[in-house]
């Protein structure tokens, strides 16, 4: 978290939180109300100051104020870049531990104990590399997602079951 944010939190500890204004979509893009945030400096600030509270609600610490985030799919978005997973908004390069598919065909992975949705722009490449023998029927899902020598256990779950498993609150309330 930014040092100026930490200083503001210490100086003004009782600023009320904000709900219902900020959203993270399934591609890792920030939205304020119904407008996509495109200012690179603000996006970088949000990414650096993004966190989770003990209740599973995700937020951006904006100075002394927490701005809680509504999540379209998951708290992180995974992109496959040169054979390695990178996550947004954190931009980490970390190892995935497991993969999950929903009955609707959304693909999720676990990275560093957190749930990440695989960016839909990467699904074709991930499926071609890791699910080459699969016929597309979720009732006959293969046991592993094979990606460049790093097989991930793959299982079928509903989206709500994944949120519950990882303690994710997608629509935080006051």
C-alpha positions as a LaTeX table, in Angstrom:
\begin{tabular}{lrrr}
\hline
Residue & $x$ (\AA) & $y$ (\AA) & $z$ (\AA) \\
\hline
Unk1 & 0.00 & 0.00 & 0.00 \\
Unk2 & 1.25 & 3.51 & $-0.76$ \\
Unk3 & 2.96 & 5.35 & 2.09 \\
Unk4 & 0.74 & 8.43 & 1.67 \\
Unk5 & $-2.32$ & 6.17 & 2.00 \\
Unk6 & $-0.95$ & 4.65 & 5.21 \\
Unk7 & $-0.23$ & 8.13 & 6.58 \\
Unk8 & $-3.77$ & 9.31 & 5.77 \\
Unk9 & $-5.24$ & 6.24 & 7.48 \\
Unk10 & $-3.26$ & 7.03 & 10.64 \\
Unk11 & $-4.24$ & 10.70 & 10.56 \\
Unk12 & $-7.99$ & 10.15 & 9.90 \\
Unk13 & $-8.90$ & 6.70 & 11.24 \\
Unk14 & $-12.71$ & 7.05 & 11.25 \\
Unk15 & $-13.63$ & 8.01 & 7.68 \\
Unk16 & $-16.79$ & 6.15 & 6.54 \\
Unk17 & $-16.44$ & 3.53 & 3.83 \\
Unk18 & $-17.99$ & 3.83 & 0.36 \\
Unk19 & $-20.15$ & 1.11 & $-1.21$ \\
Unk20 & $-21.67$ & 0.70 & $-4.66$ \\
Unk21 & $-19.37$ & 2.98 & $-6.66$ \\
Unk22 & $-16.46$ & 0.80 & $-7.74$ \\
Unk23 & $-16.50$ & $-2.42$ & $-9.78$ \\
Unk24 & $-13.86$ & $-4.81$ & $-11.13$ \\
Unk25 & $-14.89$ & $-6.63$ & $-14.30$ \\
Unk26 & $-13.85$ & $-10.05$ & $-15.61$ \\
Unk27 & $-10.95$ & $-8.52$ & $-17.55$ \\
Unk28 & $-9.42$ & $-6.69$ & $-14.59$ \\
Unk29 & $-10.75$ & $-3.29$ & $-15.63$ \\
Unk30 & $-11.98$ & $-0.80$ & $-13.05$ \\
Unk31 & $-15.38$ & 0.86 & $-13.40$ \\
Unk32 & $-16.66$ & 3.87 & $-11.45$ \\
Unk33 & $-20.41$ & 3.64 & $-11.63$ \\
Unk34 & $-21.00$ & 2.88 & $-15.33$ \\
Unk35 & $-17.81$ & 4.38 & $-16.73$ \\
Unk36 & $-14.61$ & 2.42 & $-17.33$ \\
Unk37 & $-11.62$ & 3.98 & $-15.65$ \\
Unk38 & $-9.01$ & 4.72 & $-18.31$ \\
Unk39 & $-6.65$ & 7.13 & $-16.51$ \\
Unk40 & $-3.42$ & 5.11 & $-16.22$ \\
Unk41 & $-2.30$ & 6.82 & $-13.01$ \\
Unk42 & $-5.61$ & 6.13 & $-11.26$ \\
Unk43 & $-5.66$ & 2.52 & $-12.48$ \\
Unk44 & $-2.12$ & 2.03 & $-11.12$ \\
Unk45 & $-3.13$ & 3.63 & $-7.79$ \\
Unk46 & $-6.19$ & 1.34 & $-7.50$ \\
Unk47 & $-4.06$ & $-1.71$ & $-8.33$ \\
Unk48 & $-1.43$ & $-0.85$ & $-5.69$ \\
Unk49 & $-4.00$ & $-0.15$ & $-2.98$ \\
Unk50 & $-6.36$ & $-3.07$ & $-3.60$ \\
Unk51 & $-6.91$ & $-5.39$ & $-0.65$ \\
Unk52 & $-9.30$ & $-7.68$ & 1.20 \\
Unk53 & $-10.82$ & $-7.38$ & 4.64 \\
Unk54 & $-11.47$ & $-10.20$ & 7.13 \\
Unk55 & $-15.06$ & $-10.57$ & 5.87 \\
Unk56 & $-13.98$ & $-11.37$ & 2.28 \\
Unk57 & $-14.87$ & $-7.93$ & 0.92 \\
Unk58 & $-12.39$ & $-6.38$ & $-1.51$ \\
Unk59 & $-11.65$ & $-2.67$ & $-1.48$ \\
Unk60 & $-9.37$ & 0.08 & $-2.66$ \\
Unk61 & $-7.85$ & 2.09 & 0.17 \\
Unk62 & $-8.23$ & 5.67 & $-1.05$ \\
Unk63 & $-6.39$ & 7.73 & 1.52 \\
Unk64 & $-8.21$ & 7.18 & 4.81 \\
Unk65 & $-11.32$ & 5.80 & 3.08 \\
Unk66 & $-12.10$ & 2.25 & 2.00 \\
Unk67 & $-13.96$ & 2.06 & $-1.31$ \\
Unk68 & $-15.50$ & $-1.41$ & $-1.51$ \\
Unk69 & $-15.45$ & $-3.17$ & $-4.87$ \\
Unk70 & $-18.24$ & $-5.11$ & $-6.56$ \\
Unk71 & $-16.79$ & $-8.08$ & $-8.43$ \\
Unk72 & $-18.16$ & $-9.35$ & $-11.73$ \\
Unk73 & $-16.48$ & $-12.76$ & $-11.40$ \\
Unk74 & $-13.54$ & $-12.96$ & $-8.98$ \\
Unk75 & $-11.17$ & $-10.72$ & $-7.01$ \\
Unk76 & $-8.35$ & $-11.41$ & $-9.45$ \\
Unk77 & $-8.16$ & $-11.85$ & $-13.21$ \\
Unk78 & $-5.58$ & $-14.23$ & $-14.67$ \\
Unk79 & $-3.83$ & $-13.74$ & $-18.00$ \\
Unk80 & $-1.52$ & $-16.32$ & $-19.52$ \\
Unk81 & 1.55 & $-14.40$ & $-20.70$ \\
Unk82 & 4.47 & $-16.30$ & $-22.23$ \\
Unk83 & 3.44 & $-19.48$ & $-20.41$ \\
Unk84 & 3.14 & $-17.82$ & $-16.97$ \\
Unk85 & 0.08 & $-16.58$ & $-15.10$ \\
Unk86 & $-0.13$ & $-12.90$ & $-14.33$ \\
Unk87 & $-2.92$ & $-11.48$ & $-12.24$ \\
Unk88 & $-4.76$ & $-8.22$ & $-12.37$ \\
Unk89 & $-5.08$ & $-5.92$ & $-10.55$ \\
Unk90 & $-1.95$ & $-7.07$ & $-8.71$ \\
Unk91 & 0.20 & $-7.93$ & $-11.76$ \\
Unk92 & 1.83 & $-10.85$ & $-9.96$ \\
Unk93 & 3.66 & $-13.62$ & $-11.77$ \\
Unk94 & 2.77 & $-16.60$ & $-9.59$ \\
Unk95 & 2.12 & $-20.32$ & $-9.79$ \\
Unk96 & $-1.43$ & $-21.56$ & $-10.08$ \\
Unk97 & $-2.43$ & $-24.43$ & $-7.78$ \\
Unk98 & $-5.81$ & $-25.61$ & $-9.11$ \\
Unk99 & $-8.30$ & $-24.95$ & $-11.91$ \\
Unk100 & $-12.09$ & $-24.86$ & $-11.81$ \\
Unk101 & $-14.75$ & $-24.66$ & $-14.48$ \\
Unk102 & $-18.35$ & $-23.57$ & $-14.00$ \\
Unk103 & $-21.24$ & $-25.30$ & $-15.76$ \\
Unk104 & $-21.45$ & $-22.14$ & $-17.93$ \\
Unk105 & $-17.86$ & $-22.63$ & $-19.12$ \\
Unk106 & $-16.07$ & $-19.94$ & $-17.10$ \\
Unk107 & $-12.53$ & $-21.00$ & $-16.14$ \\
Unk108 & $-11.02$ & $-20.06$ & $-12.78$ \\
Unk109 & $-7.67$ & $-20.78$ & $-11.16$ \\
Unk110 & $-6.37$ & $-20.57$ & $-7.64$ \\
Unk111 & $-3.32$ & $-18.34$ & $-7.34$ \\
Unk112 & $-1.64$ & $-17.73$ & $-3.98$ \\
Unk113 & $-4.78$ & $-18.89$ & $-2.18$ \\
Unk114 & $-7.01$ & $-16.46$ & $-4.07$ \\
Unk115 & $-9.62$ & $-17.05$ & $-6.75$ \\
Unk116 & $-8.90$ & $-15.67$ & $-10.22$ \\
Unk117 & $-11.08$ & $-15.80$ & $-13.32$ \\
Unk118 & $-9.21$ & $-16.54$ & $-16.54$ \\
Unk119 & $-9.60$ & $-13.57$ & $-18.87$ \\
Unk120 & $-11.99$ & $-14.53$ & $-21.67$ \\
Unk121 & $-9.46$ & $-13.29$ & $-24.27$ \\
Unk122 & $-7.14$ & $-16.14$ & $-23.18$ \\
Unk123 & $-9.71$ & $-18.94$ & $-23.07$ \\
Unk124 & $-9.14$ & $-20.19$ & $-26.63$ \\
Unk125 & $-5.37$ & $-20.43$ & $-26.14$ \\
Unk126 & $-5.72$ & $-22.03$ & $-22.71$ \\
Unk127 & $-8.26$ & $-24.53$ & $-24.02$ \\
Unk128 & $-6.12$ & $-25.37$ & $-27.08$ \\
Unk129 & $-3.04$ & $-25.94$ & $-24.92$ \\
Unk130 & $-4.53$ & $-27.40$ & $-21.76$ \\
Unk131 & $-7.77$ & $-29.07$ & $-22.85$ \\
Unk132 & $-6.85$ & $-30.27$ & $-26.33$ \\
Unk133 & $-8.51$ & $-33.69$ & $-25.97$ \\
Unk134 & $-11.68$ & $-32.40$ & $-24.26$ \\
Unk135 & $-14.95$ & $-32.45$ & $-26.22$ \\
Unk136 & $-16.40$ & $-29.37$ & $-24.47$ \\
Unk137 & $-19.01$ & $-31.24$ & $-22.40$ \\
Unk138 & $-18.69$ & $-30.05$ & $-18.79$ \\
Unk139 & $-20.14$ & $-33.34$ & $-17.55$ \\
Unk140 & $-17.02$ & $-35.06$ & $-18.97$ \\
Unk141 & $-14.41$ & $-32.59$ & $-17.72$ \\
Unk142 & $-10.83$ & $-33.94$ & $-17.72$ \\
Unk143 & $-9.14$ & $-34.32$ & $-14.33$ \\
Unk144 & $-6.30$ & $-31.92$ & $-15.20$ \\
Unk145 & $-5.66$ & $-28.75$ & $-17.13$ \\
Unk146 & $-2.32$ & $-29.37$ & $-18.90$ \\
Unk147 & $-0.33$ & $-26.17$ & $-19.42$ \\
Unk148 & 3.33 & $-26.30$ & $-20.48$ \\
Unk149 & 4.44 & $-28.99$ & $-18.07$ \\
Unk150 & 2.44 & $-27.60$ & $-15.16$ \\
Unk151 & $-0.72$ & $-29.70$ & $-14.83$ \\
Unk152 & $-3.44$ & $-28.26$ & $-12.63$ \\
Unk153 & $-6.16$ & $-30.36$ & $-11.01$ \\
Unk154 & $-9.41$ & $-29.39$ & $-12.74$ \\
Unk155 & $-12.88$ & $-29.72$ & $-11.22$ \\
Unk156 & $-16.41$ & $-28.55$ & $-11.90$ \\
Unk157 & $-18.03$ & $-26.05$ & $-9.48$ \\
Unk158 & $-20.82$ & $-23.51$ & $-9.60$ \\
Unk159 & $-19.76$ & $-19.90$ & $-9.36$ \\
Unk160 & $-21.51$ & $-19.47$ & $-6.00$ \\
Unk161 & $-19.70$ & $-22.55$ & $-4.66$ \\
Unk162 & $-16.35$ & $-21.04$ & $-5.69$ \\
Unk163 & $-17.19$ & $-17.73$ & $-4.02$ \\
Unk164 & $-18.13$ & $-19.60$ & $-0.85$ \\
Unk165 & $-15.02$ & $-21.81$ & $-0.96$ \\
Unk166 & $-12.73$ & $-18.77$ & $-1.17$ \\
Unk167 & $-14.81$ & $-16.53$ & 1.10 \\
Unk168 & $-15.41$ & $-13.94$ & $-1.63$ \\
Unk169 & $-18.09$ & $-11.29$ & $-1.15$ \\
Unk170 & $-18.96$ & $-10.06$ & $-4.65$ \\
Unk171 & $-21.46$ & $-7.37$ & $-3.65$ \\
Unk172 & $-20.23$ & $-5.85$ & $-0.38$ \\
Unk173 & $-22.74$ & $-4.01$ & 1.80 \\
Unk174 & $-22.31$ & $-1.58$ & 4.67 \\
\hline
\end{tabular}
